[in-house]
Short mmCIF file of C-alpha atoms and ligand atoms in Angstrom, two decimals:
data_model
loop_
_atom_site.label_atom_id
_atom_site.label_comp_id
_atom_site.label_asym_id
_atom_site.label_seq_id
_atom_site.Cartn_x
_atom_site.Cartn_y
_atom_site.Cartn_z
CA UNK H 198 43.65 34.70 -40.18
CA UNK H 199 41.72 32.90 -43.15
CA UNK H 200 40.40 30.28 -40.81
CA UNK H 201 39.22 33.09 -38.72
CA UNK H 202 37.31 34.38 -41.60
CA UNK H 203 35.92 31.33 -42.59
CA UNK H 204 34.77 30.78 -39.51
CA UNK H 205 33.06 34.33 -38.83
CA UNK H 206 31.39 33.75 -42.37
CA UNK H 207 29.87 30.49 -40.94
CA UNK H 208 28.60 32.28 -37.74
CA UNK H 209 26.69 34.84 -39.54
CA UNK H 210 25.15 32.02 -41.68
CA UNK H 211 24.16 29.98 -38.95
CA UNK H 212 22.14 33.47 -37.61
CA UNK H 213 20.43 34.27 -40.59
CA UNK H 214 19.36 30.30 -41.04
CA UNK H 215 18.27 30.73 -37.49
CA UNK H 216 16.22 33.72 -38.28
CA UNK H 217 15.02 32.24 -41.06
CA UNK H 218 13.59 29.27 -39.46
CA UNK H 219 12.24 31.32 -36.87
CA UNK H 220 10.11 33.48 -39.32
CA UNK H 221 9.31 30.38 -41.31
CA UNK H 222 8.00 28.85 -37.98
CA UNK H 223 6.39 31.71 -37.46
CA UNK H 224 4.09 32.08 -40.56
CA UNK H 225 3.45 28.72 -40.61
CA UNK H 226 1.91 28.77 -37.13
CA UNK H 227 -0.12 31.55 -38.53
CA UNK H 228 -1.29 29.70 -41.95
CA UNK H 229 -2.09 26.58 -39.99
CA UNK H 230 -3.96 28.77 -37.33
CA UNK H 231 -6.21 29.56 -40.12
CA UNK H 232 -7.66 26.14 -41.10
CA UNK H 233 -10.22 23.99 -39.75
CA UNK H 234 -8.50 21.95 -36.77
CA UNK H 235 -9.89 20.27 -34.25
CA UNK H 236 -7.62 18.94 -31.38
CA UNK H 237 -9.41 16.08 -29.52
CA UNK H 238 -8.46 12.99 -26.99
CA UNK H 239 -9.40 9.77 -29.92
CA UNK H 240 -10.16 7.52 -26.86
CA UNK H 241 -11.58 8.40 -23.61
CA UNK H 242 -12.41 6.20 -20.50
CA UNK H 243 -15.69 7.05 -19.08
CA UNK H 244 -17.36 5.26 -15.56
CA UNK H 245 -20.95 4.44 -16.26
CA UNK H 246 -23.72 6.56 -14.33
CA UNK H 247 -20.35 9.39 -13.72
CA UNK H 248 -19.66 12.28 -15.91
CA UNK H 249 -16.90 13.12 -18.69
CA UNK H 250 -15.44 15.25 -20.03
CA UNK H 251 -14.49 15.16 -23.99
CA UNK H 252 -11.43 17.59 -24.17
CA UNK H 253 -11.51 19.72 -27.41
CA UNK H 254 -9.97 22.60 -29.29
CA UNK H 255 -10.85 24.06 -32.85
CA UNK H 256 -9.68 26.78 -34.99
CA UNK H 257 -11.52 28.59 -38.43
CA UNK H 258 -9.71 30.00 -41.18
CA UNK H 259 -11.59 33.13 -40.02
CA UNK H 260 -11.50 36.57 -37.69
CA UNK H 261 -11.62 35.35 -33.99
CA UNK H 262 -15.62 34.94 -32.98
CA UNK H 263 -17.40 35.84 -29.94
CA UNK H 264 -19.31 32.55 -28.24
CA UNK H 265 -22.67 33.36 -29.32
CA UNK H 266 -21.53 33.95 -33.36
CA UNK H 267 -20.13 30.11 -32.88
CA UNK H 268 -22.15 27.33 -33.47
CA UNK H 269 -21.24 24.28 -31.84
CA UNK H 270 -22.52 20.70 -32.16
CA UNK H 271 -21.60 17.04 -31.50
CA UNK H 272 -22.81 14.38 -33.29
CA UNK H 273 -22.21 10.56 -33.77
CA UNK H 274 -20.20 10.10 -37.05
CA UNK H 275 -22.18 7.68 -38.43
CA UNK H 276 -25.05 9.98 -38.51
CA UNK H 277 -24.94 13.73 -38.97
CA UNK H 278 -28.49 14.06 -37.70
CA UNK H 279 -27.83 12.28 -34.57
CA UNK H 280 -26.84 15.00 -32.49
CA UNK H 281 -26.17 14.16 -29.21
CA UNK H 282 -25.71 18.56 -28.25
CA UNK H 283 -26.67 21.28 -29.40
CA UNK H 284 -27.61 24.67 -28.19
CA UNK H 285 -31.01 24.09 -29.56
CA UNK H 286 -31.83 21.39 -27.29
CA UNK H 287 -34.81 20.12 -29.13
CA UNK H 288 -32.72 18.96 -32.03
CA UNK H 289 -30.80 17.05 -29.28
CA UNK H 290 -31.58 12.97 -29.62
CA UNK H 291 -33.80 11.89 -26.80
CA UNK H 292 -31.24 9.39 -25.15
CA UNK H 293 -29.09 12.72 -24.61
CA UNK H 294 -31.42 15.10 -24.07
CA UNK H 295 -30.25 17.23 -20.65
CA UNK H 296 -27.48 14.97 -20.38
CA UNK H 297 -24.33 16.97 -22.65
CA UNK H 298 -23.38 20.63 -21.71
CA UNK H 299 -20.08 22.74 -23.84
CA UNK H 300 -17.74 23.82 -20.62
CA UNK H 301 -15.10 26.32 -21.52
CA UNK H 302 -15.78 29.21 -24.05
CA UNK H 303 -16.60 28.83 -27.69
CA UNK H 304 -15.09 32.21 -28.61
CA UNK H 305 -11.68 30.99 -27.18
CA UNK H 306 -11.85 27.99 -29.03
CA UNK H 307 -12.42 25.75 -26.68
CA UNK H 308 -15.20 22.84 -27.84
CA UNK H 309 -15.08 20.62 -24.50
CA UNK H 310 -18.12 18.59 -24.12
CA UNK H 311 -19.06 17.02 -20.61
CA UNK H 312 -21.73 14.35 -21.13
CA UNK H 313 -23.14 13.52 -17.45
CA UNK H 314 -25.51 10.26 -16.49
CA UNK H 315 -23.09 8.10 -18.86
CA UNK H 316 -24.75 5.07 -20.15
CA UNK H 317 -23.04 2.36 -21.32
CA UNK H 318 -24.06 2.91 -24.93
CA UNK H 319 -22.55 5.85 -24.77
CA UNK H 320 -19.24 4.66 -26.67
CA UNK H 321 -19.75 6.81 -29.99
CA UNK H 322 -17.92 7.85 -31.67
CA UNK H 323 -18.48 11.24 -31.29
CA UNK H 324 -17.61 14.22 -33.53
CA UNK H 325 -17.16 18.03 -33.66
CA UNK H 326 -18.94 20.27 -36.02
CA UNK H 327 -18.59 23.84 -35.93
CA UNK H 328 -21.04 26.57 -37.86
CA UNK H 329 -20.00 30.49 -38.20
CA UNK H 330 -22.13 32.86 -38.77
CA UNK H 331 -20.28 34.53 -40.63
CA UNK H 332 -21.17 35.97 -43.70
CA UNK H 333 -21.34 33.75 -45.97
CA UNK H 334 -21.78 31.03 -43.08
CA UNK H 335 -18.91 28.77 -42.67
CA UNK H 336 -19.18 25.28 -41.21
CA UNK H 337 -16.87 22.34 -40.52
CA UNK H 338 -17.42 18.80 -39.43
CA UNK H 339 -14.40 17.55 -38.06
CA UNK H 340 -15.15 13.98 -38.76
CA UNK H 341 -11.84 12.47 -39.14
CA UNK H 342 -11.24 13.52 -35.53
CA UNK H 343 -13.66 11.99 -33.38
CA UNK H 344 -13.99 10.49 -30.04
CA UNK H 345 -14.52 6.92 -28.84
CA UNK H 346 -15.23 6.03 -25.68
CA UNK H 347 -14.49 2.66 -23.61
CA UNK H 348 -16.67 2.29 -20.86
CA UNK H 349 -16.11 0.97 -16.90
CA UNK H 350 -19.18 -0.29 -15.48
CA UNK H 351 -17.55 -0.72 -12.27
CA UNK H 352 -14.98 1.59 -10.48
CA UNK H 353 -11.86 0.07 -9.24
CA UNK H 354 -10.79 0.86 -5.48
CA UNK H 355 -9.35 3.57 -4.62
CA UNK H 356 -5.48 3.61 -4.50
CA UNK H 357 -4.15 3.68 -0.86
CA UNK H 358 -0.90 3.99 -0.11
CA UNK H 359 1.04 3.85 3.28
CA UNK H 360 3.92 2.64 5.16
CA UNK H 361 3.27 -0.85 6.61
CA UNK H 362 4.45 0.12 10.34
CA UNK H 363 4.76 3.67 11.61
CA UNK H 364 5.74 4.98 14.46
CA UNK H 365 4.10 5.55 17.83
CA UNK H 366 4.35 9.47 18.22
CA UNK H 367 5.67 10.45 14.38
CA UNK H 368 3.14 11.88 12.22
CA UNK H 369 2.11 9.28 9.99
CA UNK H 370 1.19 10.35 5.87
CA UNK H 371 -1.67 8.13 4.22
CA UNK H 372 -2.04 8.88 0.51
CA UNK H 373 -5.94 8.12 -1.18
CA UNK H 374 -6.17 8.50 -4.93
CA UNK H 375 -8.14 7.84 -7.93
CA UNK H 376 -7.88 8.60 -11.80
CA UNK H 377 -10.87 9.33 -13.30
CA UNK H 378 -12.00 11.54 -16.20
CA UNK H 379 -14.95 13.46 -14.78
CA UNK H 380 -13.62 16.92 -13.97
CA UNK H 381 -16.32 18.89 -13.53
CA UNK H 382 -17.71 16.73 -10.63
CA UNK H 383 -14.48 15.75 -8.83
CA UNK H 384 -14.74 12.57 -6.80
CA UNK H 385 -14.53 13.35 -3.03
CA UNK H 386 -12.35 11.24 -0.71
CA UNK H 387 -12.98 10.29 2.68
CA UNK H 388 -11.08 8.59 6.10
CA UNK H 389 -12.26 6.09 8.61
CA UNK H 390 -9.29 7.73 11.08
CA UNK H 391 -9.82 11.24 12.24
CA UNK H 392 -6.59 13.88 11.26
CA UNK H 393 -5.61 16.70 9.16
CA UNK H 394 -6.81 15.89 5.82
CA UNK H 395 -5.41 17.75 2.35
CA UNK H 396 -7.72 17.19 -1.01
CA UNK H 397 -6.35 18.06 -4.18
CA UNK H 398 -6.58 17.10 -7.90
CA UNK H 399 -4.46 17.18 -10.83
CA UNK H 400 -4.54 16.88 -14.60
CA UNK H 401 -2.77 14.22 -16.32
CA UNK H 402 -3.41 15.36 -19.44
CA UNK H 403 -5.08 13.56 -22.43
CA UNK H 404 -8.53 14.43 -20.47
CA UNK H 405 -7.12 12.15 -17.60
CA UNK H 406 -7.39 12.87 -14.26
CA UNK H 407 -6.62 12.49 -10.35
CA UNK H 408 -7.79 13.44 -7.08
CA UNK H 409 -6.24 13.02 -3.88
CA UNK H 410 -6.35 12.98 -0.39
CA UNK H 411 -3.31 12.92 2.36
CA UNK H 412 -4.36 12.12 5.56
CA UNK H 413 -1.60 12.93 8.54
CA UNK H 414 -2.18 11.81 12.11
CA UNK H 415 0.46 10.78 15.04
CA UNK H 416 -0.79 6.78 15.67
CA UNK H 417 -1.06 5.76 19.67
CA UNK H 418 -0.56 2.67 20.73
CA UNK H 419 -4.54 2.34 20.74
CA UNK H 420 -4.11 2.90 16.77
CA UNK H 421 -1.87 -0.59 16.32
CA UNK H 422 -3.42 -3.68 14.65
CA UNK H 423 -6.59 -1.48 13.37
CA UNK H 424 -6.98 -0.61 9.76
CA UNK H 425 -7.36 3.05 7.71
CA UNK H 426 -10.09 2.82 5.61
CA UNK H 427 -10.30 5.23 2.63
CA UNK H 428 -13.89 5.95 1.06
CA UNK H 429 -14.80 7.34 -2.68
CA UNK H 430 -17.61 8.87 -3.74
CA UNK H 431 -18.15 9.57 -7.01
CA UNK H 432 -20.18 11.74 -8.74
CA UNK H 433 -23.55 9.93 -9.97
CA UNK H 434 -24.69 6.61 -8.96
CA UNK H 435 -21.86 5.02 -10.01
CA UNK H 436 -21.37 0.78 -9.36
CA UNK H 437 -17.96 -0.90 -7.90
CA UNK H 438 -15.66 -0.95 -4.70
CA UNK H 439 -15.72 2.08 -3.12
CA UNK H 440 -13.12 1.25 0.16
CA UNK H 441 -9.55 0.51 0.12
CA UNK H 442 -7.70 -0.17 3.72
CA UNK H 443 -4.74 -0.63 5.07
CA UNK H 444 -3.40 -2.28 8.51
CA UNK H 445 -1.88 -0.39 11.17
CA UNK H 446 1.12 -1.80 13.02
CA UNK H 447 2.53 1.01 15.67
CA UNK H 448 6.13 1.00 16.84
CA UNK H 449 5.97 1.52 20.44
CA UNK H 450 8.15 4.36 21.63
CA UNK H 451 10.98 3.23 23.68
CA UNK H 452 9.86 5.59 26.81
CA UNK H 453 11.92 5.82 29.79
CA UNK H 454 10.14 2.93 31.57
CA UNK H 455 11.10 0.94 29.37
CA UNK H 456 14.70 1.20 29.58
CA UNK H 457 14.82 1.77 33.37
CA UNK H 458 12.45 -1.59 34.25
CA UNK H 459 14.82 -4.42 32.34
CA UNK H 460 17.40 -2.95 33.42
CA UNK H 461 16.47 -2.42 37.36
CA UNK H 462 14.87 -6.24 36.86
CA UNK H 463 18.71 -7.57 35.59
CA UNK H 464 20.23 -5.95 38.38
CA UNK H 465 17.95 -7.32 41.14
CA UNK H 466 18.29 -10.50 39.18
CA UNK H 467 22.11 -10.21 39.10
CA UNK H 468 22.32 -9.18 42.91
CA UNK H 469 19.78 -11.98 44.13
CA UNK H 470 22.16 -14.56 42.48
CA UNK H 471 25.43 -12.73 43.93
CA UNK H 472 23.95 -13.15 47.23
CA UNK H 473 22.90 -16.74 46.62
CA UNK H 474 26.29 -17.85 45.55
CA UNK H 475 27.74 -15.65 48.34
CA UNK H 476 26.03 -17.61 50.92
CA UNK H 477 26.49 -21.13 49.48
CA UNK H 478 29.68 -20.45 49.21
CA UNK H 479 30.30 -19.08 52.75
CA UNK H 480 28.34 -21.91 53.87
CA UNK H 481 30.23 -24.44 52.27
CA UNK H 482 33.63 -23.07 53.57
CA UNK H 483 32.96 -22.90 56.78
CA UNK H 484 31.02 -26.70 56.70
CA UNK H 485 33.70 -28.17 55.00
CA UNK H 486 36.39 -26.14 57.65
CA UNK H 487 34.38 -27.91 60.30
CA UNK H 488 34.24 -31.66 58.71
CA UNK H 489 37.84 -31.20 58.22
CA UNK H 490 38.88 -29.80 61.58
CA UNK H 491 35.93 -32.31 62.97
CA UNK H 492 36.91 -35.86 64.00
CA UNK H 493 36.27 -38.78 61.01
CA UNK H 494 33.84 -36.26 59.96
CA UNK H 495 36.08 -35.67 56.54
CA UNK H 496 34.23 -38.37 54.21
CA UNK H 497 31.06 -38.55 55.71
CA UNK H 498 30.15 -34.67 55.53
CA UNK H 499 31.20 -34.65 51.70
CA UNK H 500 30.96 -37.89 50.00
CA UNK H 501 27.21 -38.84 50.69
CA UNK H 502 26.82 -42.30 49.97
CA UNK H 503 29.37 -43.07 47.17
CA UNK H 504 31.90 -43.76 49.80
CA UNK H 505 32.59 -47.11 50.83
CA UNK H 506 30.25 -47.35 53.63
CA UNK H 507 32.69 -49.36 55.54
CA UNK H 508 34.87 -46.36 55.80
CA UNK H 509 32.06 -44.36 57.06
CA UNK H 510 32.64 -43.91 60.80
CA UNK H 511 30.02 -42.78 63.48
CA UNK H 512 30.87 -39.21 64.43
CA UNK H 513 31.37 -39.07 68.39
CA UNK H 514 28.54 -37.53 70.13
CA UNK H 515 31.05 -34.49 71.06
CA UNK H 516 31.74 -33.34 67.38
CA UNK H 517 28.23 -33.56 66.21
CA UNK H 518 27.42 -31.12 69.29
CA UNK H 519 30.02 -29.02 68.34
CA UNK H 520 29.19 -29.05 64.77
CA UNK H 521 25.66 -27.91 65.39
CA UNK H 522 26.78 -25.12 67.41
CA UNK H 523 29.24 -23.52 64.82
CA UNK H 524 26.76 -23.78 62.67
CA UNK H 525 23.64 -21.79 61.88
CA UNK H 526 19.80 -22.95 61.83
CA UNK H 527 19.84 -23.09 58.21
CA UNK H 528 22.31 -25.85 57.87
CA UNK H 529 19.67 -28.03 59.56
CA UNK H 530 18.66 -30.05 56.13
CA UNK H 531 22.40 -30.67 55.33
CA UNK H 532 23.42 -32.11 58.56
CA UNK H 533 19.94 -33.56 59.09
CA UNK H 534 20.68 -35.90 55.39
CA UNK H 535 24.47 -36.28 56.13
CA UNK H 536 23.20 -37.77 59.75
CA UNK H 537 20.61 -39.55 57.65
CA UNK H 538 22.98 -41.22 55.35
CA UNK H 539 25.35 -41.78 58.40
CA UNK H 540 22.70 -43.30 60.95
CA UNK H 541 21.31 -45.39 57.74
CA UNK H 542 24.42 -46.73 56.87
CA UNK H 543 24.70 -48.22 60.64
C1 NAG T 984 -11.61 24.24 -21.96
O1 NAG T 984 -12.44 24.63 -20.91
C2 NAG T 984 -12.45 23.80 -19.77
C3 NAG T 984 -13.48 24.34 -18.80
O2 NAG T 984 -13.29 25.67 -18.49
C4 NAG T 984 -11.06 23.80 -19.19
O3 NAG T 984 -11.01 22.94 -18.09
C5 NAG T 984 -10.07 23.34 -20.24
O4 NAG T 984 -8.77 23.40 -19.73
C6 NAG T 984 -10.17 24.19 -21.50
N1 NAG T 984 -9.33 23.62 -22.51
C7 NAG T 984 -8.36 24.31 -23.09
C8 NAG T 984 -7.57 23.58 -24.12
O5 NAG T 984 -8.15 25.47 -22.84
#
């Protein structure tokens, strides 16, 4: 009963701690809401002569703005004045005049700056500063949260991925992708085989990228030892390898034919050397039946010459007649070398 208590007294404790966290949690997301935070990717990749895109969030300890009460600028953090955008574009640096653009909306605090054409002095780093005009004005430079960026000057290949043999018939998946970090000018894939072709891209967060393509086509045998080829084009004149390809082998289908002729050729092969044997056989019997029922014919007809030639004996002219007749045309070579061997040995 007391343990009961105790316990019940520790369950109602552990809710109101609960709740209390939960409030807590709660305010504090609503204090820190209300300060001058900028959320932004440190260090960016960018491809020379491609876009990218600098991802960024902000918040004001003020009332929520609309976009056009917000002013927004990027700068490099060494120097305030170099401004690299601005909605005012003459204040813009020359070097980056027409070349940076805010995508996404100010008034729901997103500061996302695409900077197109990059140049490989284009590493910054680059900072946020935000004016309200609110009254009195309110500004912020955010720059202890700013944005360097490491430059490619040449794109790697595209990522191709496939399975080394498929099969003659099956539908066969090939998989094309690239990471990049130029969203707002996707990279478009394209095949060297003809088939049904799905493009997509994904985020992978931290203002990372990847687009795809899945190309699906049943192979023929005509398809075997040739190569898929997968082509990337980015956006912008950008430098590097631009094809990645992979060979082709094709599984033949094991068709009918192909079971039926082996086996049809095994059988004939079989039955050729059944008859064969048959008729050597049959031969045989009935030669060496004659020789033995034949007179002195025994050693002769069978030994060739490793008998003693003394012991071979000339066959009377009246067995050799009758031996020719029992016996078919065929047997002429046999008889014609055992005569041979006989008629030499005289
Ligand atoms: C900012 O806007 C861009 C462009 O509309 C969008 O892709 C991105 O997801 C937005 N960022 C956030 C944090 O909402």
């Amino acid at each position: 009963m007391f343990v009961m208590k105790v316990s019940r007294v520790q369950a109602s404790m552990g809710v109101q701690t609960g709740l209390f966290l939960f409030w807590l949690h709660v305010l504090c997301a609503v204090v820190l809401a209300d300060v001058w935070k900028v959320d932004v990717e440190h260090k960016m990749e960018a491809l020379v002569s491609s876009c990218v895109v600098l991802p960024c969030k902000f918040t004001y300890p003020a009332q929520q703005q609309p976009s056009d009460r917000i002013r927004a600028i990027w700068h490099k953090n060494k120097n305030w004045d170099d401004i690299i955008f601005h909605r005012d574009s003459t204040l813009v640096e020359d070097n980056f005049k027409g070349r940076t653009k805010l995508i996404g909306s100010l008034g729901s605090f997103n500061c996302s700056l695409e900077i197109d054409e990059v140049k490989n002095i284009d590493n910054g780093p680059f900072c946020f500063r935000v004016e309200l005009e609110t009254a009195p004005k309110d500004k912020y430079s955010f720059v202890d949260n700013c944005v360097s960026i490491t430059m490619i000057e040449e794109a790697p290949k595209p990522n191709l991925e496939a399975e080394t043999s498929v099969h003659e018939g099956e539908p066969a998946v090939f998989k094309c992708s690239v990471r990049h970090t130029c969203p707002t000018h996707q990279p478009s894939l394209s095949w060297s085989h003809p088939g049904k072709i799905i493009s997509s891209y994904k985020s992978l967060g931290h203002g990372n990228w990847e687009a795809e393509s899945l190309l699906t086509f049943t192979p023929t045998k005509e398809d075997s030892h040739t190569f898929v080829e997968c082509t990337i084009m980015y956006h912008g004149n950008v430098k590097g390898e631009m094809k990645a390809s992979r060979p082709v082998f094709v599984k033949e289908k094991a068709t009918l034919s192909h079971i039926i002729i082996p086996a049809l050729s095994g059988l004939g092969a079989a039955l050729l050397v059944g008859v064969v044997c048959f008729l050597v056989v049959k031969r045989y019997r009935k030669r060496i039946a004659d020789l033995q029922s034949g007179v002195g014919m025994n050693n002769a007809g069978t030994g060739f010459g490793d008998q003693p030639f003394s012991k071979a004996r000339m066959p009377s002219p009246k067995s050799q007649s009758k031996c020719y007749t029992a016996e078919s045309y065929d047997d002429d070579d046999y008889t014609n070398t055992a005569d041979l061997n006989l008629y030499g040995n005289i």
